[in-house]
Amino acid sequence: MKSIPLTGLNTFSIAARHLSFTKAAEELHLTQGAVSQQIRHLEERLKFSLFTRHHRRLELTVAGARLAVQLNHSFNDISSLISELQEAESSNILSVSVMPSFATKWLIPRLGSLQETYPDLQLRIQANDREVNFQRDRIDVAIVHSHVHNVKSHLVPLMKDKVFPVCSPAFLKQRGLTHANQLANVPLLNDDSEWRFSSPYAEWERWLQLANAKGVKPSRGISFNRGDLAVQAAIAGQGVALGRTPLVMDDIQQGRLVKPFDDVLDEDHAYVFACPEAQYQREPVQQLLKWLVAECYRYSPDDALTKPEALKITDR
């Protein structure tokens, strides 16, 4: 079948609502003859009649009535979607998907700074460990891990994700940790987050290999389904966790955690800002991105992957 012209369908929908070509013509600012001609062409394309034409009145055929109901629903849905998209385009509200541990340990403690910088910006934060689908999840932007994000989008790297053991100062003093081999005798705290595709012990094993540690079995430790829980257990003195840069940087700076060893596992993973290309130029998106880049650089310039002056965005 040849494609059906939307203009003809719209004209038919209006004529069906009025049951009058004359009233449809008035609404569309056309002549009655033009409306009649569009309907006739549409019927020829469809190969069935839409109206039964009586003297001075119209009546929908069975097929015409069914099509009119469907078109009414469809045009209403399209109108609602357009209104929603127009509102979203001009809104200061952003739906942000963030990995739960990153939200708890890095983003939430800094939200006050964001509000001071951009007081009109409103975030709707969704903690999400799975791979983001912007359309399905109705998400505007996301902070994701480069290891698991494969969705085509505009990406800006924020911060390195380096991995190293951490524990509380009291635990370090009590256990006297000076060599990685001693980890065989202390509780290890594992991050078994949902987003991981490998064993929760895989990074521990790679770090232990880097540190040339012998006889340490991470699998005998305690596992948590979120990285921030493993970090919190380490702060509470329950053992040694494998910390990720953004999840432990504040606790190290504030003395709640220490690095007992110098070895750092760096596999070129990162935390990344992601958004659909169509969203990138929106003012609230650019405001959030500018703030994120500035915060990452301000708190940890050695780990920040994008310098503020290198960011190609413009406040409006």
Short mmCIF file of C-alpha atoms in Angstrom, two decimals, residues 28-193:
data_model
loop_
_atom_site.label_atom_id
_atom_site.label_comp_id
_atom_site.label_asym_id
_atom_site.label_seq_id
_atom_site.Cartn_x
_atom_site.Cartn_y
_atom_site.Cartn_z
CA LEU A 28 -8.91 24.05 8.92
CA HIS A 29 -9.32 27.41 7.13
CA LEU A 30 -9.94 25.63 3.83
CA THR A 31 -12.79 25.59 1.36
CA GLN A 32 -15.47 22.95 1.64
CA GLY A 33 -14.41 21.70 -1.78
CA ALA A 34 -10.78 21.26 -0.65
CA VAL A 35 -11.87 19.18 2.34
CA SER A 36 -14.14 17.05 0.17
CA GLN A 37 -11.33 16.50 -2.31
CA GLN A 38 -8.85 15.44 0.45
CA ILE A 39 -11.35 12.92 1.81
CA ARG A 40 -11.99 11.55 -1.68
CA HIS A 41 -8.24 11.12 -2.31
CA LEU A 42 -7.85 9.44 1.08
CA GLU A 43 -10.63 6.98 0.30
CA GLU A 44 -8.98 6.18 -3.01
CA ARG A 45 -5.69 5.45 -1.21
CA LEU A 46 -7.40 3.34 1.45
CA LYS A 47 -9.63 1.55 -1.08
CA PHE A 48 -12.69 1.79 1.17
CA SER A 49 -15.31 4.44 1.93
CA LEU A 50 -15.14 6.55 5.05
CA PHE A 51 -18.48 8.35 4.78
CA THR A 52 -21.90 7.60 3.48
CA ARG A 53 -22.97 10.84 1.86
CA HIS A 54 -26.65 11.74 2.31
CA HIS A 55 -28.42 14.90 1.22
CA ARG A 56 -27.24 17.62 3.63
CA ARG A 57 -25.59 15.20 6.07
CA LEU A 58 -22.72 12.74 6.45
CA GLU A 59 -22.64 9.36 8.14
CA LEU A 60 -19.52 7.39 8.99
CA THR A 61 -19.22 3.93 7.52
CA VAL A 62 -18.28 1.08 9.89
CA ALA A 63 -14.69 1.26 8.64
CA GLY A 64 -14.71 5.07 8.89
CA ALA A 65 -15.97 4.95 12.49
CA ARG A 66 -13.24 2.49 13.51
CA LEU A 67 -10.55 4.59 11.85
CA ALA A 68 -11.88 7.80 13.41
CA VAL A 69 -11.68 6.32 16.94
CA GLN A 70 -8.12 5.11 16.38
CA LEU A 71 -7.01 8.41 14.88
CA ASN A 72 -8.53 10.33 17.78
CA HIS A 73 -6.51 8.26 20.26
CA SER A 74 -3.34 8.51 18.17
CA PHE A 75 -3.53 12.26 17.63
CA ASN A 76 -4.23 12.78 21.34
CA ASP A 77 -1.19 10.67 22.23
CA ILE A 78 0.98 12.60 19.79
CA SER A 79 -0.28 15.92 21.15
CA SER A 80 0.41 14.82 24.74
CA LEU A 81 3.91 13.68 23.80
CA ILE A 82 4.70 16.95 22.04
CA SER A 83 3.52 18.91 25.10
CA GLU A 84 5.65 16.70 27.34
CA LEU A 85 8.72 17.16 25.14
CA GLN A 86 8.21 20.92 24.95
CA GLU A 87 7.91 21.10 28.73
CA ALA A 88 11.00 18.95 29.21
CA GLU A 89 12.99 21.09 26.77
CA SER A 90 12.26 24.28 28.69
CA SER A 91 12.35 22.72 32.17
CA ASN A 92 15.16 22.97 34.73
CA ILE A 93 14.33 19.45 35.93
CA LEU A 94 16.82 16.70 35.09
CA SER A 95 16.30 12.99 35.62
CA VAL A 96 19.71 11.63 36.54
CA SER A 97 20.67 7.97 36.76
CA VAL A 98 23.56 7.39 39.16
CA MET A 99 25.25 4.23 40.37
CA PRO A 100 24.08 3.79 43.99
CA SER A 101 27.52 3.70 45.60
CA PHE A 102 28.70 6.74 43.63
CA ALA A 103 25.55 8.59 44.67
CA THR A 104 26.04 7.77 48.36
CA LYS A 105 29.77 8.33 48.68
CA TRP A 106 30.46 11.12 46.17
CA LEU A 107 27.41 12.90 44.76
CA ILE A 108 25.12 13.35 47.76
CA PRO A 109 27.78 14.99 50.01
CA ARG A 110 28.32 17.60 47.27
CA LEU A 111 24.73 18.47 46.36
CA GLY A 112 24.81 21.58 48.53
CA SER A 113 27.55 22.98 46.31
CA LEU A 114 25.44 22.26 43.22
CA GLN A 115 22.43 24.06 44.69
CA GLU A 116 24.56 27.09 45.55
CA THR A 117 26.02 27.20 42.05
CA TYR A 118 22.76 26.57 40.14
CA PRO A 119 19.84 27.20 42.52
CA ASP A 120 17.21 26.75 39.79
CA LEU A 121 18.48 23.34 38.73
CA GLN A 122 16.28 20.49 39.98
CA LEU A 123 17.57 16.92 39.95
CA ARG A 124 15.46 13.77 40.04
CA ILE A 125 18.06 11.21 41.08
CA GLN A 126 17.54 7.53 40.37
CA ALA A 127 19.99 5.04 41.87
CA ASN A 128 20.59 2.45 39.18
CA ASP A 129 23.19 -0.31 38.88
CA ARG A 130 22.10 -1.68 35.52
CA GLU A 131 23.10 -0.37 32.11
CA VAL A 132 21.14 2.79 31.35
CA ASN A 133 18.54 2.88 28.58
CA PHE A 134 17.67 6.57 28.27
CA GLN A 135 14.43 6.06 26.35
CA ARG A 136 13.12 3.12 28.36
CA ASP A 137 14.01 4.60 31.74
CA ARG A 138 13.06 8.19 30.76
CA ILE A 139 16.45 9.41 31.92
CA ASP A 140 18.02 12.69 30.74
CA VAL A 141 21.60 12.07 31.85
CA ALA A 142 23.57 9.42 33.71
CA ILE A 143 26.79 8.93 35.65
CA VAL A 144 28.01 5.50 34.65
CA HIS A 145 31.03 3.23 34.80
CA SER A 146 32.95 2.89 31.55
CA HIS A 147 33.26 -0.85 32.17
CA VAL A 148 29.55 -1.48 31.67
CA HIS A 149 28.16 1.40 29.57
CA ASN A 150 27.66 0.51 25.90
CA VAL A 151 24.71 2.74 24.94
CA LYS A 152 25.50 5.23 22.17
CA SER A 153 25.50 8.69 23.76
CA HIS A 154 27.56 11.81 24.36
CA LEU A 155 30.27 10.84 26.85
CA VAL A 156 32.51 13.02 29.03
CA PRO A 157 35.00 11.19 31.29
CA LEU A 158 34.87 12.50 34.85
CA MET A 159 37.20 10.58 37.12
CA LYS A 160 39.62 7.68 37.10
CA ASP A 161 38.48 4.53 38.84
CA LYS A 162 41.61 3.26 40.53
CA VAL A 163 41.40 0.40 43.01
CA PHE A 164 43.37 -0.20 46.22
CA PRO A 165 42.85 -1.66 49.73
CA VAL A 166 41.55 0.58 52.51
CA CYS A 167 40.82 0.11 56.19
CA SER A 168 40.23 2.22 59.28
CA PRO A 169 43.25 3.76 61.06
CA ALA A 170 42.38 1.79 64.20
CA PHE A 171 42.27 -1.50 62.27
CA LEU A 172 45.64 -0.76 60.65
CA LYS A 173 47.20 -0.02 64.02
CA GLN A 174 45.65 -3.09 65.66
CA ARG A 175 46.71 -5.51 62.91
CA GLY A 176 50.03 -3.85 62.11
CA LEU A 177 49.67 -4.31 58.37
CA THR A 178 52.94 -3.69 56.54
CA HIS A 179 52.91 -6.28 53.74
CA ALA A 180 50.16 -7.55 51.46
CA ASN A 181 50.81 -11.16 52.56
CA GLN A 182 49.31 -10.24 55.94
CA LEU A 183 45.90 -9.91 54.27
CA ALA A 184 45.68 -13.70 54.56
CA ASN A 185 45.07 -13.19 58.29
CA VAL A 186 42.43 -10.43 58.25
CA PRO A 187 38.80 -10.21 57.06
CA LEU A 188 38.51 -9.06 53.45
CA LEU A 189 35.42 -7.08 52.37
CA ASN A 190 34.23 -7.74 48.81
CA ASP A 191 32.14 -5.57 46.50
CA ASP A 192 29.67 -7.82 44.67
CA SER A 193 27.67 -5.02 43.02
#
